[in-house]
Tab-separated table of C-alpha atoms in Angstrom:
chain	number	residue	atom	x	y	z
A	1	MET	CA	-13.140	1.854	1.014
A	2	MET	CA	-12.082	-0.730	-1.438
A	3	ASN	CA	-13.148	-3.130	-4.076
A	4	ALA	CA	-13.938	-6.647	-3.074
A	5	MET	CA	-10.879	-8.731	-3.790
A	6	GLU	CA	-11.209	-10.583	-7.032
A	7	GLN	CA	-10.877	-14.252	-6.250
A	8	ASN	CA	-10.773	-15.415	-9.846
A	9	ILE	CA	-7.607	-13.750	-11.056
A	10	ASN	CA	-5.514	-16.259	-12.963
A	11	HIS	CA	-3.334	-13.964	-15.042
A	12	HIS	CA	-0.937	-11.864	-13.033
A	13	LEU	CA	1.750	-9.311	-13.612
A	14	THR	CA	5.260	-10.635	-14.168
A	15	ALA	CA	7.988	-10.546	-11.513
A	16	ASP	CA	10.122	-8.028	-13.419
A	17	ILE	CA	7.201	-5.597	-13.623
A	18	LEU	CA	6.386	-5.975	-9.922
A	19	MET	CA	10.033	-5.524	-8.995
A	20	GLY	CA	10.307	-2.542	-11.325
A	21	TYR	CA	7.362	-0.942	-9.515
A	22	ALA	CA	9.017	-1.480	-6.129
A	23	ALA	CA	12.323	-0.145	-7.429
A	24	GLY	CA	10.645	2.912	-8.943
A	25	ALA	CA	12.057	1.989	-12.355
A	26	LEU	CA	8.870	1.819	-14.437
A	27	PRO	CA	7.305	4.417	-16.715
A	28	GLU	CA	4.304	6.123	-15.139
A	29	ALA	CA	1.760	4.226	-17.286
A	30	PHE	CA	3.192	0.891	-16.074
A	31	ASN	CA	3.053	2.105	-12.475
A	32	LEU	CA	-0.621	2.863	-13.041
A	33	MET	CA	-1.166	-0.693	-14.283
A	34	VAL	CA	0.581	-2.171	-11.246
A	35	ALA	CA	-1.298	0.038	-8.771
A	36	THR	CA	-4.613	-0.827	-10.457
A	37	HIS	CA	-3.972	-4.570	-10.574
A	38	VAL	CA	-2.627	-4.682	-7.016
A	39	SER	CA	-5.803	-2.935	-5.832
A	40	LEU	CA	-7.647	-6.113	-6.891
A	41	CYS	CA	-4.971	-8.772	-6.380
A	42	ASP	CA	-3.626	-9.734	-2.955
A	43	MET	CA	-1.052	-12.058	-4.422
A	44	CYS	CA	0.657	-9.380	-6.490
A	45	ARG	CA	0.286	-6.919	-3.616
A	46	ALA	CA	2.230	-9.231	-1.343
A	47	GLU	CA	4.840	-9.739	-4.047
A	48	VAL	CA	5.283	-5.980	-4.481
A	49	GLU	CA	5.643	-5.616	-0.725
A	50	SER	CA	8.328	-8.311	-0.767
A	51	TYR	CA	10.219	-6.410	-3.457
A	52	ASN	CA	9.741	-3.241	-1.407
A	53	ALA	CA	11.472	-5.138	1.398
A	54	VAL	CA	14.504	-5.670	-0.852
A	55	GLY	CA	14.654	-1.881	-1.282
A	56	GLY	CA	14.282	-1.442	2.473
A	57	GLU	CA	17.189	-3.784	3.139
A	58	MET	CA	19.317	-1.982	0.561
A	59	LEU	CA	18.531	1.281	2.348
A	60	ALA	CA	19.288	-0.254	5.744
A	61	GLN	CA	22.654	-1.450	4.466
A	62	GLU	CA	23.706	1.930	3.102
A	63	PRO	CA	26.863	2.965	4.913
A	64	SER	CA	25.828	5.928	7.047
A	65	GLY	CA	29.253	7.539	7.127
A	66	ASP	CA	29.228	8.321	3.416
A	67	VAL	CA	26.777	11.173	3.452
A	68	ALA	CA	26.692	14.125	5.807
A	69	LEU	CA	23.500	15.982	6.535
A	70	ALA	CA	23.437	19.750	6.198
A	71	PRO	CA	23.971	21.699	9.429
A	72	GLY	CA	20.622	22.296	11.105
A	73	SER	CA	19.040	19.446	9.175
A	74	PHE	CA	17.135	18.064	12.149
A	75	ALA	CA	15.873	21.478	13.233
A	76	ALA	CA	14.725	22.153	9.659
A	77	THR	CA	12.850	18.852	9.659
A	78	MET	CA	11.171	19.658	12.983
A	79	ALA	CA	10.124	22.990	11.459
A	80	LEU	CA	8.618	21.115	8.502
A	81	ILE	CA	6.730	18.923	10.932
A	82	ALA	CA	5.476	21.933	12.878
A	83	GLY	CA	4.228	23.350	9.568
A	84	GLY	CA	1.763	20.467	9.364
A	85	ALA	CA	1.259	17.569	6.986
A	86	VAL	CA	1.037	18.275	3.295
A	87	ASP	CA	-2.392	17.074	2.312
A	88	ASP	CA	-1.642	14.756	-0.546
A	89	ALA	CA	-4.714	12.631	-0.043
A	90	PRO	CA	-6.252	11.829	-3.412
A	91	VAL	CA	-9.667	13.217	-4.219
A	92	ALA	CA	-12.446	11.146	-2.749
A	93	ARG	CA	-12.686	7.821	-4.509
A	94	VAL	CA	-16.012	6.217	-5.321
A	95	ALA	CA	-16.570	2.908	-3.552
A	96	GLY	CA	-17.816	-0.032	-5.588
A	97	SER	CA	-16.805	1.516	-8.911
A	98	ILE	CA	-15.481	-0.768	-11.615
A	99	LEU	CA	-12.516	1.643	-11.686
A	100	PRO	CA	-10.105	0.869	-8.849
A	101	GLY	CA	-8.934	3.936	-6.896
A	102	PRO	CA	-5.693	4.663	-8.805
A	103	LEU	CA	-7.614	4.713	-12.094
A	104	GLN	CA	-10.243	7.058	-10.667
A	105	ASP	CA	-7.389	9.421	-9.794
A	106	TYR	CA	-6.242	9.459	-13.427
A	107	VAL	CA	-9.732	9.655	-14.914
A	108	GLY	CA	-10.646	12.406	-12.468
A	109	GLY	CA	-13.751	10.594	-11.287
A	110	ASP	CA	-15.821	7.511	-11.875
A	111	LEU	CA	-16.696	5.740	-15.132
A	112	GLU	CA	-19.198	8.383	-16.287
A	113	THR	CA	-16.371	10.958	-16.239
A	114	VAL	CA	-14.375	9.062	-18.896
A	115	LYS	CA	-14.112	11.001	-22.158
A	116	TRP	CA	-14.454	8.224	-24.714
A	117	ARG	CA	-13.513	8.615	-28.364
A	118	GLY	CA	-14.716	6.150	-30.962
A	119	ILE	CA	-11.989	4.391	-32.946
A	120	GLY	CA	-14.211	2.270	-35.184
A	121	LEU	CA	-16.491	-0.778	-34.971
A	122	GLY	CA	-17.976	0.503	-31.747
A	123	VAL	CA	-14.616	0.342	-29.989
A	124	LYS	CA	-13.854	3.422	-27.913
A	125	GLN	CA	-10.790	4.572	-26.047
A	126	ALA	CA	-9.742	7.250	-23.583
A	127	ILE	CA	-6.069	8.094	-23.265
A	128	LEU	CA	-5.005	8.802	-19.699
A	129	PRO	CA	-2.506	11.515	-18.776
A	130	THR	CA	0.867	9.896	-18.076
A	131	SER	CA	4.472	10.602	-18.968
A	132	ARG	CA	5.395	9.977	-22.584
A	133	GLU	CA	7.721	6.948	-22.257
A	134	ALA	CA	4.624	4.756	-22.184
A	135	SER	CA	0.920	5.269	-22.653
A	136	ALA	CA	-2.166	4.182	-20.744
A	137	ARG	CA	-5.687	4.090	-22.054
A	138	LEU	CA	-9.088	2.747	-21.213
A	139	LEU	CA	-10.676	0.622	-23.922
A	140	PHE	CA	-14.375	-0.028	-24.403
A	141	ILE	CA	-15.088	-3.055	-26.578
A	142	PRO	CA	-18.743	-3.879	-27.322
A	143	ALA	CA	-19.814	-7.388	-26.298
A	144	GLY	CA	-18.816	-9.953	-28.893
A	145	THR	CA	-16.613	-7.546	-30.848
A	146	ALA	CA	-13.125	-8.452	-31.977
A	147	MET	CA	-10.285	-6.038	-31.473
A	148	PRO	CA	-8.243	-5.497	-34.638
A	149	ASP	CA	-5.429	-8.016	-34.938
A	150	HIS	CA	-2.267	-6.277	-33.935
A	151	GLY	CA	1.336	-6.964	-33.165
A	152	HIS	CA	3.466	-5.141	-30.655
A	153	ASN	CA	6.714	-3.265	-30.757
A	154	GLY	CA	7.207	-3.302	-27.018
A	155	ILE	CA	5.360	-4.615	-24.004
A	156	GLU	CA	1.611	-4.278	-23.849
A	157	MET	CA	-0.421	-5.124	-20.751
A	158	THR	CA	-4.194	-5.288	-20.844
A	159	MET	CA	-6.258	-5.682	-17.689
A	160	VAL	CA	-9.977	-6.422	-17.647
A	161	LEU	CA	-12.123	-4.094	-15.544
A	162	GLN	CA	-15.568	-5.180	-16.752
A	163	GLY	CA	-16.762	-8.093	-18.856
A	164	ALA	CA	-14.201	-10.500	-20.256
A	165	PHE	CA	-12.221	-11.205	-23.386
A	166	GLN	CA	-10.798	-14.276	-25.055
A	167	ASP	CA	-7.835	-14.616	-27.314
A	168	GLU	CA	-6.597	-17.703	-29.107
A	169	ASP	CA	-5.277	-19.236	-25.907
A	170	ASP	CA	-7.137	-17.968	-22.918
A	171	CYS	CA	-10.017	-16.190	-21.218
A	172	PHE	CA	-9.470	-13.029	-19.194
A	173	VAL	CA	-11.910	-11.791	-16.550
A	174	ARG	CA	-11.946	-8.808	-14.183
A	175	GLY	CA	-8.512	-8.354	-12.638
A	176	ASP	CA	-6.722	-10.577	-15.153
A	177	VAL	CA	-3.822	-9.036	-17.054
A	178	GLU	CA	-2.660	-10.176	-20.446
A	179	VAL	CA	1.016	-9.387	-20.944
A	180	ALA	CA	2.008	-9.348	-24.614
A	181	ASP	CA	5.361	-8.626	-26.192
A	182	SER	CA	6.745	-8.292	-29.702
A	183	ASP	CA	6.261	-12.010	-30.384
A	184	THR	CA	2.545	-11.889	-29.676
A	185	HIS	CA	0.049	-11.566	-32.490
A	186	HIS	CA	-3.453	-12.046	-31.297
A	187	THR	CA	-7.089	-11.219	-31.840
A	188	PRO	CA	-8.832	-10.662	-28.543
A	189	VAL	CA	-12.633	-10.874	-28.673
A	190	ALA	CA	-14.895	-9.360	-26.024
A	191	ASP	CA	-17.174	-11.851	-24.317
A	192	ILE	CA	-20.691	-11.905	-25.714
A	193	HIS	CA	-22.459	-11.337	-22.382
A	194	GLU	CA	-21.241	-7.875	-21.517
A	195	ASP	CA	-19.373	-4.912	-23.008
A	196	CYS	CA	-15.728	-5.165	-22.051
A	197	ILE	CA	-13.772	-2.342	-20.429
A	198	CYS	CA	-10.011	-2.683	-20.080
A	199	LEU	CA	-6.989	-0.720	-19.016
A	200	ALA	CA	-4.223	-1.097	-21.599
A	201	VAL	CA	-0.694	0.203	-21.240
A	202	THR	CA	2.142	-0.031	-23.719
A	203	ASP	CA	5.626	1.339	-24.109
A	204	ALA	CA	5.367	1.391	-27.900
A	205	PRO	CA	2.710	2.303	-30.445
A	206	LEU	CA	0.556	-0.653	-31.458
A	207	GLN	CA	0.909	-1.879	-35.025
A	208	PHE	CA	-2.391	-2.728	-36.603
A	209	ARG	CA	-2.543	-4.964	-39.623
A	210	GLY	CA	-4.584	-3.778	-42.567
A	211	LEU	CA	-5.045	-0.367	-44.069
A	212	ILE	CA	-8.082	0.976	-42.243
A	213	PRO	CA	-6.809	0.299	-38.741
A	214	LYS	CA	-3.484	1.843	-39.793
A	215	ILE	CA	-5.201	5.053	-40.818
A	216	ALA	CA	-7.313	5.004	-37.675
A	217	GLN	CA	-4.159	4.512	-35.670
A	218	ARG	CA	-2.667	7.717	-37.022
A	219	PHE	CA	-5.637	9.711	-35.836
A	220	ALA	CA	-6.464	7.861	-32.668
A	221	ARG	CA	-2.963	7.745	-31.195
A	222	ILE	CA	-3.023	4.057	-30.451
B	1	MET	CA	16.235	-12.985	18.211
B	2	ASN	CA	19.763	-11.832	17.509
B	3	LYS	CA	21.154	-8.325	17.763
B	4	ASP	CA	20.069	-7.137	14.333
B	5	GLY	CA	16.595	-8.542	14.876
B	6	ASP	CA	16.397	-6.617	18.132
B	7	LYS	CA	17.419	-3.474	16.288
B	8	ARG	CA	14.489	-3.870	13.927
B	9	MET	CA	12.081	-4.250	16.827
B	10	LEU	CA	13.699	-1.183	18.387
B	11	TRP	CA	12.858	0.896	15.309
B	12	VAL	CA	9.323	-0.492	15.386
B	13	GLY	CA	9.104	0.671	19.007
B	14	HIS	CA	10.331	4.113	17.972
B	15	MET	CA	7.628	4.380	15.332
B	16	ILE	CA	4.953	3.450	17.843
B	17	ARG	CA	6.237	6.077	20.303
B	18	ILE	CA	6.224	8.667	17.516
B	19	ARG	CA	2.698	7.656	16.587
B	20	ASP	CA	1.238	7.458	20.096
B	21	ASP	CA	3.232	10.067	22.044
B	22	GLN	CA	4.702	12.350	19.373
B	23	ASP	CA	7.991	11.364	21.014
B	24	GLN	CA	10.656	13.748	19.732
B	25	ALA	CA	13.566	11.851	21.289
B	26	ALA	CA	12.530	8.692	19.438
B	27	PHE	CA	12.153	10.718	16.254
B	28	ALA	CA	15.604	12.273	16.695
B	29	GLU	CA	17.183	8.804	16.814
B	30	LEU	CA	15.197	7.636	13.815
B	31	PHE	CA	16.256	10.783	11.974
B	32	GLN	CA	19.958	10.404	12.798
B	33	HIS	CA	19.900	6.851	11.544
B	34	PHE	CA	17.776	7.112	8.415
B	35	ALA	CA	18.071	10.684	7.118
B	36	PRO	CA	21.705	10.278	5.907
B	37	ARG	CA	20.780	6.978	4.241
B	38	VAL	CA	17.789	8.511	2.487
B	39	LYS	CA	19.972	11.408	1.361
B	40	GLY	CA	22.583	8.969	0.048
B	41	PHE	CA	19.903	6.986	-1.760
B	42	LEU	CA	18.617	10.125	-3.495
B	43	MET	CA	22.119	11.223	-4.475
B	44	LYS	CA	22.823	7.822	-6.004
B	45	SER	CA	19.578	8.237	-7.920
B	46	GLY	CA	20.925	11.356	-9.574
B	47	SER	CA	19.942	14.158	-7.232
B	48	ASP	CA	22.438	16.849	-6.247
B	49	ALA	CA	23.292	17.204	-2.566
B	50	SER	CA	21.047	20.156	-1.799
B	51	LEU	CA	17.943	18.643	-3.433
B	52	ALA	CA	18.687	15.312	-1.735
B	53	GLU	CA	18.962	17.103	1.610
B	54	GLU	CA	15.646	18.845	1.085
B	55	CYS	CA	13.934	15.601	0.062
B	56	ALA	CA	15.448	13.633	2.938
B	57	GLN	CA	13.986	16.185	5.362
B	58	GLU	CA	10.597	15.878	3.668
B	59	VAL	CA	10.752	12.078	3.753
B	60	LEU	CA	11.502	12.060	7.473
B	61	ALA	CA	8.792	14.660	8.148
B	62	THR	CA	6.393	12.350	6.289
B	63	CYS	CA	7.436	9.510	8.617
B	64	TRP	CA	6.249	11.656	11.504
B	65	HIS	CA	2.998	12.712	9.896
B	66	LYS	CA	2.140	9.243	8.578
B	67	ALA	CA	3.323	7.257	11.603
B	68	HIS	CA	-0.265	5.983	12.017
B	69	MET	CA	-0.018	4.351	8.568
B	70	PHE	CA	3.013	2.230	9.462
B	71	ASP	CA	2.092	-1.421	9.895
B	72	PRO	CA	4.927	-3.463	11.446
B	73	ALA	CA	3.190	-6.721	10.477
B	74	ARG	CA	3.713	-5.803	6.820
B	75	ALA	CA	7.006	-3.908	6.633
B	76	SER	CA	10.190	-3.139	8.496
B	77	VAL	CA	10.773	0.525	9.325
B	78	ALA	CA	13.536	0.612	6.685
B	79	THR	CA	11.155	-0.769	4.055
B	80	TRP	CA	8.463	1.730	4.931
B	81	ILE	CA	10.920	4.633	4.750
B	82	PHE	CA	12.297	3.262	1.485
B	83	THR	CA	8.845	3.382	-0.128
B	84	ILE	CA	8.309	6.971	1.023
B	85	ALA	CA	11.741	7.945	-0.326
B	86	ARG	CA	11.109	6.118	-3.605
B	87	ASN	CA	7.804	7.930	-4.110
B	88	ARG	CA	9.488	11.245	-3.342
B	89	LYS	CA	12.177	10.404	-5.885
B	90	ILE	CA	9.541	9.817	-8.569
B	91	ASP	CA	7.728	13.054	-7.620
B	92	VAL	CA	10.748	15.280	-7.491
B	93	LEU	CA	13.397	13.785	-9.769
B	94	ARG	CA	11.113	12.357	-12.450
B	95	LYS	CA	8.338	14.916	-11.924
B	96	GLN	CA	5.685	12.237	-12.254
B	97	ARG	CA	2.741	11.156	-10.208
B	98	HIS	CA	3.134	7.892	-8.387
B	99	PRO	CA	-0.087	5.889	-8.572
B	100	GLU	CA	-0.779	4.083	-5.310
B	101	PRO	CA	-2.938	0.979	-4.889
B	102	GLU	CA	-6.051	1.166	-2.779
B	103	ASP	CA	-5.429	0.490	0.873
B	104	LEU	CA	-6.305	-2.865	2.250
B	105	ALA	CA	-9.631	-3.029	4.037
B	106	TRP	CA	-7.878	-4.252	7.165
B	107	GLY	CA	-5.928	-1.075	7.647
B	108	PRO	CA	-3.389	-0.492	10.386
B	109	GLU	CA	-6.146	0.917	12.615
B	110	GLU	CA	-6.233	-2.324	14.525
B	111	GLU	CA	-3.126	-3.154	16.464
B	112	PRO	CA	-1.467	-6.045	14.592
B	113	ASP	CA	-0.769	-9.358	16.238
B	114	GLN	CA	2.617	-9.195	17.965
B	115	ALA	CA	3.583	-12.633	16.656
B	116	ASP	CA	2.996	-11.413	13.083
B	117	VAL	CA	5.107	-8.334	13.770
B	118	ILE	CA	8.031	-10.363	15.107
B	119	ALA	CA	7.781	-12.879	12.267
B	120	LEU	CA	7.812	-10.155	9.625
B	121	GLN	CA	10.693	-8.298	11.244
B	122	GLN	CA	12.703	-11.519	11.492
B	123	GLU	CA	11.936	-12.322	7.884
B	124	SER	CA	13.211	-8.949	6.741
B	125	GLU	CA	16.334	-9.558	8.785
B	126	LEU	CA	16.955	-12.827	6.955
B	127	LEU	CA	16.316	-11.093	3.655
B	128	GLY	CA	18.891	-8.483	4.649
B	129	GLN	CA	21.426	-11.208	5.447
B	130	ALA	CA	20.803	-12.882	2.101
B	131	ILE	CA	21.434	-9.576	0.329
B	132	ALA	CA	24.559	-8.860	2.364
B	133	GLN	CA	25.996	-12.265	1.458
B	134	LEU	CA	25.560	-11.857	-2.289
B	135	PRO	CA	28.694	-11.686	-4.429
B	136	ALA	CA	29.646	-8.050	-5.013
B	137	ALA	CA	28.671	-8.025	-8.694
B	138	GLN	CA	25.177	-9.320	-7.978
B	139	ARG	CA	24.637	-6.959	-5.100
B	140	SER	CA	25.714	-4.101	-7.289
B	141	LEU	CA	23.109	-5.062	-9.864
B	142	ILE	CA	20.356	-4.909	-7.256
B	143	GLU	CA	21.690	-1.603	-6.046
B	144	GLN	CA	21.529	-0.257	-9.585
B	145	ALA	CA	17.968	-1.496	-9.981
B	146	TYR	CA	16.771	0.145	-6.765
B	147	PHE	CA	19.044	3.153	-6.381
B	148	GLY	CA	20.417	3.819	-9.795
B	149	ASP	CA	18.990	4.151	-13.197
B	150	LEU	CA	18.555	0.603	-14.372
B	151	SER	CA	15.526	0.822	-16.642
B	152	HIS	CA	12.742	-1.673	-16.516
B	153	SER	CA	13.918	-3.379	-19.720
B	154	GLU	CA	17.381	-3.725	-18.216
B	155	ILE	CA	15.856	-5.296	-15.108
B	156	ALA	CA	13.852	-7.639	-17.340
B	157	ARG	CA	16.960	-8.536	-19.318
B	158	GLU	CA	18.585	-9.654	-16.102
B	159	THR	CA	15.579	-11.980	-15.890
B	160	GLY	CA	14.650	-11.326	-12.334
B	161	LEU	CA	18.207	-10.480	-11.298
B	162	PRO	CA	20.538	-13.050	-9.770
B	163	LEU	CA	18.419	-13.271	-6.686
B	164	GLY	CA	18.886	-16.900	-5.658
B	165	THR	CA	18.578	-16.955	-1.893
B	166	ILE	CA	16.789	-13.633	-1.944
B	167	LYS	CA	14.069	-15.145	-4.032
B	168	SER	CA	13.497	-17.895	-1.540
B	169	ARG	CA	13.353	-15.304	1.245
B	170	ILE	CA	10.883	-13.298	-0.803
B	171	ARG	CA	8.752	-16.381	-1.268
B	172	LEU	CA	8.705	-16.890	2.479
B	173	ALA	CA	7.856	-13.244	3.081
B	174	LEU	CA	5.118	-13.629	0.502
B	175	GLU	CA	3.665	-16.601	2.341
B	176	ARG	CA	3.674	-14.613	5.564
B	177	LEU	CA	2.000	-11.613	3.998
B	178	ARG	CA	-0.645	-13.826	2.450
B	179	HIS	CA	-1.204	-15.412	5.819
B	180	ALA	CA	-1.455	-11.994	7.453
B	181	MET	CA	-3.938	-10.870	4.800
B	182	LYS	CA	-6.331	-13.757	5.415
């Protein structure tokens, strides 16, 4: 089961993010972004696997004499094996959903399961359960609607799942990720043809310009 | 293929015997080699010895149970075990879920092309050599990124780390993976 690979992805994750995923150094929300993007993007998948290989070589080069196993370690492991595999398989994922598998795991189902909350101008969001160092949320932006202009304290990554959006410089379609940092001030606008659904992750609260968005921000946790 | 390359193919052979024959002798050798390294990795990541021991046993048990998932055209045995250990580290030490990408449609159900397997294993060997030849300070930085507690922003500040030759090896590995994915 999997989504058809998106052939039109032009905006990818950065090398430090992909390496951070392989090294296990990212906040959970960023890991969710990487797993979701890689589900649609062969190029970034291969790059993650290459960075995994760096970890594998580091492990292979660990001196073995440094660490002793506990007595009976092997027997204990064989007992674990005899006890059977822990079933950690994720709940059944829906094929052909606009939500790639890792996102379905966090939503707890397909798109109709998402608990949207309006945050003004028809824009809706659903915050996903991740650790607190960074946050992940789904955004629903009606076709043709502008997101409030906002700056960033940290890194923000926004990946298109449905529809498309444009900012001053570029157009982003399904699978594309916009990576913004504290120097970025932009006004993304959802494409007119279809409502836009995105996954957005950030390691800092967004700063909205203008009073109303600021008040909304306090209540909407964005 | 040189001696180290042969060793990689040997571990691949062990995994296949574990998968196909539930070969305990092959598993015992794999365990003796990798379990202390996994334990050391977890201790460097901040685990105490008894938790690291417990996790290392679980990681190696997972290698047995998931032997059918190992694809030698995409990863060396060390790389595959590293990813299992890394995920366990996130589960147990950070108490977080580890989101996994969807599997590729061409899963490891089909036996991979032997030429692809050898090419990938050789490539990982060359990557290993490139890492081993790094100046100590640079190698230590990579070790901190993968084993220690270098945060993502610290990794980013090192702008991709002083990878040099490693990066060119990664690019080659990337090309191979892309080829294998076609």
